[in-house]
Amino acid sequence: HDLSELLDHPSPALSVTAARALVMIDPGAAVSLVIPMIIRRRDWSASRVAMMIKEAAPLFSDAFLLQVQHDVHNKRPQVPRLVEAVHPNRHLPFLRRLLTTTRNPELIAACLRLIRDPADLDLARDRVRDRHQSVQVQVAMTLGRFGTRQDEPALLLLLRSREWWVRYRAAQALL
């Protein structure tokens, strides 16, 4: 009870620490208490929240993924970098919908980073001409993971970018 009261504490460090303790003590009860706070508390450190989710029992992390999927379905997407901490090698079917509906470059880049199914490669190919550096970097990395010879022209295009990181990732993908 004392820990759940601390979830609303104005100090982000104290409240996120209380959330982590709740998740570790009783993941089942923490689902209904902590997941809504993760969504609401934008002042919580993303890295601390991601670590909490990563360390949590599958019951909690799976409930978090279900909430993210629900939010994507209802056009209220979560920050995907938190999702990445849960199951970095797990196929997340809601990514396709999110990538086809959002225009937020940070969200697009995070979603591209989460692609784990070669069948979703078209989602990266569709973003080759995106003007945002973070998106271009993730396109190059995704094409490097799953791309085929047909992706060489796209990677050669990315090699001409003004941004060093885009060129670097495109060159790595070609290798």
Coordinates of C-alpha atoms in Angstrom, one line a residue:
H1 CA 0.0 0.0 0.0
D2 CA 2.8 2.4 0.9
L3 CA 4.6 1.7 -2.4
S4 CA 1.4 2.3 -4.5
E5 CA 0.9 5.7 -2.8
L6 CA 4.5 6.7 -3.9
L7 CA 3.6 6.1 -7.6
D8 CA 2.0 9.6 -7.6
H9 CA 4.9 11.3 -5.7
P10 CA 6.2 14.4 -7.5
S11 CA 9.8 13.1 -7.5
P12 CA 10.3 11.0 -10.7
A13 CA 13.2 9.1 -9.1
L14 CA 11.2 8.1 -6.0
S15 CA 8.0 7.2 -7.9
V16 CA 9.8 5.1 -10.6
T17 CA 11.7 3.3 -7.8
A18 CA 8.4 2.5 -6.1
A19 CA 7.0 1.2 -9.4
R20 CA 10.0 -1.0 -9.8
A21 CA 9.7 -2.4 -6.3
L22 CA 6.0 -3.1 -6.9
V23 CA 6.8 -4.9 -10.2
M24 CA 9.5 -7.0 -8.5
I25 CA 7.3 -7.9 -5.4
D26 CA 4.0 -8.7 -7.1
P27 CA 4.0 -8.5 -10.9
G28 CA 0.3 -9.5 -11.1
A29 CA -0.8 -6.6 -8.9
A30 CA 1.7 -4.2 -10.5
V31 CA 0.0 -4.7 -13.9
S32 CA -3.0 -2.6 -12.9
L33 CA -1.0 -0.1 -10.9
V34 CA 2.2 0.5 -12.7
I35 CA 1.3 0.2 -16.4
P36 CA -1.1 3.1 -16.3
M37 CA 1.7 5.1 -14.6
I38 CA 4.2 4.2 -17.3
I39 CA 1.8 5.7 -19.8
R40 CA 1.0 8.8 -17.7
R41 CA 4.3 9.7 -16.1
R42 CA 6.3 11.3 -18.9
D43 CA 8.8 12.5 -16.4
W44 CA 10.0 8.9 -15.6
S45 CA 13.4 8.2 -17.2
A46 CA 12.8 6.0 -20.3
S47 CA 15.9 4.0 -19.5
R48 CA 14.7 3.2 -15.9
V49 CA 11.3 2.2 -17.2
A50 CA 12.8 0.1 -19.9
M51 CA 15.1 -1.7 -17.3
M52 CA 12.1 -2.2 -15.1
I53 CA 10.1 -3.9 -17.9
K54 CA 13.1 -5.9 -19.0
E55 CA 13.7 -7.3 -15.4
A56 CA 10.0 -7.9 -14.8
A57 CA 8.3 -11.3 -14.8
P58 CA 6.8 -12.3 -18.2
L59 CA 3.3 -11.7 -16.7
F60 CA 4.1 -8.0 -16.4
S61 CA 6.1 -7.5 -19.6
D62 CA 3.4 -9.4 -21.6
A63 CA 0.7 -7.2 -20.1
F64 CA 2.7 -4.1 -21.0
L65 CA 3.0 -5.3 -24.7
L66 CA -0.8 -6.0 -24.7
Q67 CA -1.4 -2.4 -23.5
V68 CA 0.9 -1.0 -26.2
Q69 CA -0.9 -3.1 -28.8
H70 CA -4.2 -1.8 -27.5
D71 CA -2.9 1.8 -27.6
V72 CA -1.7 1.4 -31.2
H73 CA -5.0 0.0 -32.2
N74 CA -6.7 3.0 -30.6
K75 CA -4.2 5.4 -32.1
R76 CA -2.5 6.2 -28.8
P77 CA 1.0 4.7 -29.4
Q78 CA 3.4 4.1 -26.6
V79 CA 7.1 5.0 -27.0
P80 CA 8.4 1.9 -28.8
R81 CA 11.9 2.2 -27.3
L82 CA 10.3 0.9 -24.1
V83 CA 8.9 -2.0 -26.1
E84 CA 12.3 -2.8 -27.4
A85 CA 13.5 -3.6 -23.8
V86 CA 10.8 -6.2 -23.3
H87 CA 11.5 -8.7 -26.1
P88 CA 14.1 -7.4 -28.5
N89 CA 13.9 -10.6 -30.7
R90 CA 10.1 -11.0 -30.6
H91 CA 7.9 -10.2 -33.7
L92 CA 5.5 -7.4 -32.8
P93 CA 2.6 -7.5 -35.2
F94 CA 1.3 -4.0 -34.3
L95 CA 4.5 -2.4 -35.8
R96 CA 3.0 -2.6 -39.3
R97 CA 0.0 -0.6 -38.4
L98 CA 2.0 1.9 -36.4
L99 CA 4.5 2.4 -39.2
T100 CA 1.7 3.0 -41.8
T101 CA -0.2 5.5 -39.7
T102 CA 2.4 7.7 -37.9
R103 CA 4.5 10.6 -39.2
N104 CA 6.5 11.1 -36.1
P105 CA 10.2 10.5 -37.1
E106 CA 11.2 9.4 -33.6
L107 CA 8.4 6.8 -33.5
I108 CA 9.2 5.6 -37.0
A109 CA 12.9 5.2 -36.2
A110 CA 12.0 3.3 -33.0
C111 CA 9.6 1.0 -34.9
L112 CA 12.1 0.3 -37.6
R113 CA 14.6 -0.7 -34.9
L114 CA 12.0 -3.2 -33.7
I115 CA 11.4 -5.0 -37.0
R116 CA 12.3 -8.7 -36.5
D117 CA 10.4 -10.3 -39.3
P118 CA 11.8 -10.2 -42.9
A119 CA 8.2 -10.1 -44.2
D120 CA 8.1 -6.5 -42.8
L121 CA 11.1 -5.4 -44.9
D122 CA 8.8 -3.4 -47.1
L123 CA 8.2 -1.1 -44.2
A124 CA 11.8 -0.1 -44.2
R125 CA 12.0 0.1 -48.0
D126 CA 9.1 2.5 -48.0
R127 CA 11.1 4.9 -45.8
V128 CA 14.3 5.1 -47.8
R129 CA 13.6 8.6 -49.0
D130 CA 12.6 9.9 -45.5
R131 CA 14.4 13.1 -44.8
H132 CA 15.1 12.5 -41.1
Q133 CA 18.5 11.2 -40.2
S134 CA 17.3 8.9 -37.4
V135 CA 14.8 7.2 -39.8
Q136 CA 17.5 6.9 -42.5
V137 CA 19.9 5.3 -40.1
Q138 CA 17.3 2.7 -39.1
V139 CA 16.3 2.0 -42.7
A140 CA 20.0 1.2 -43.5
M141 CA 20.2 -1.0 -40.4
T142 CA 17.0 -2.9 -41.2
L143 CA 18.1 -3.4 -44.8
G144 CA 21.4 -4.6 -43.5
R145 CA 19.6 -7.2 -41.3
F146 CA 17.1 -8.5 -43.8
G147 CA 17.8 -6.9 -47.1
T148 CA 18.5 -8.6 -50.4
R149 CA 20.4 -7.7 -53.5
Q150 CA 17.4 -5.7 -54.7
D151 CA 18.1 -3.3 -51.8
E152 CA 21.6 -2.3 -53.0
P153 CA 20.3 0.8 -55.0
A154 CA 18.5 2.0 -51.9
L155 CA 21.6 1.6 -49.8
L156 CA 23.7 3.3 -52.5
L157 CA 21.3 6.2 -52.3
L158 CA 21.7 6.4 -48.5
L159 CA 25.5 6.3 -49.0
R160 CA 25.1 9.8 -50.6
S161 CA 23.5 11.3 -47.5
R162 CA 25.0 14.4 -45.9
E163 CA 24.8 12.7 -42.5
W164 CA 27.9 10.6 -41.5
W165 CA 25.8 8.1 -39.5
V166 CA 23.5 7.4 -42.4
R167 CA 26.5 6.8 -44.7
Y168 CA 28.2 4.6 -42.1
R169 CA 25.1 2.4 -41.5
A170 CA 24.5 2.1 -45.3
A171 CA 28.1 1.0 -45.8
Q172 CA 27.8 -1.5 -43.0
A173 CA 24.6 -2.8 -44.6
L174 CA 26.2 -3.2 -48.0
L175 CA 29.0 -5.2 -46.4

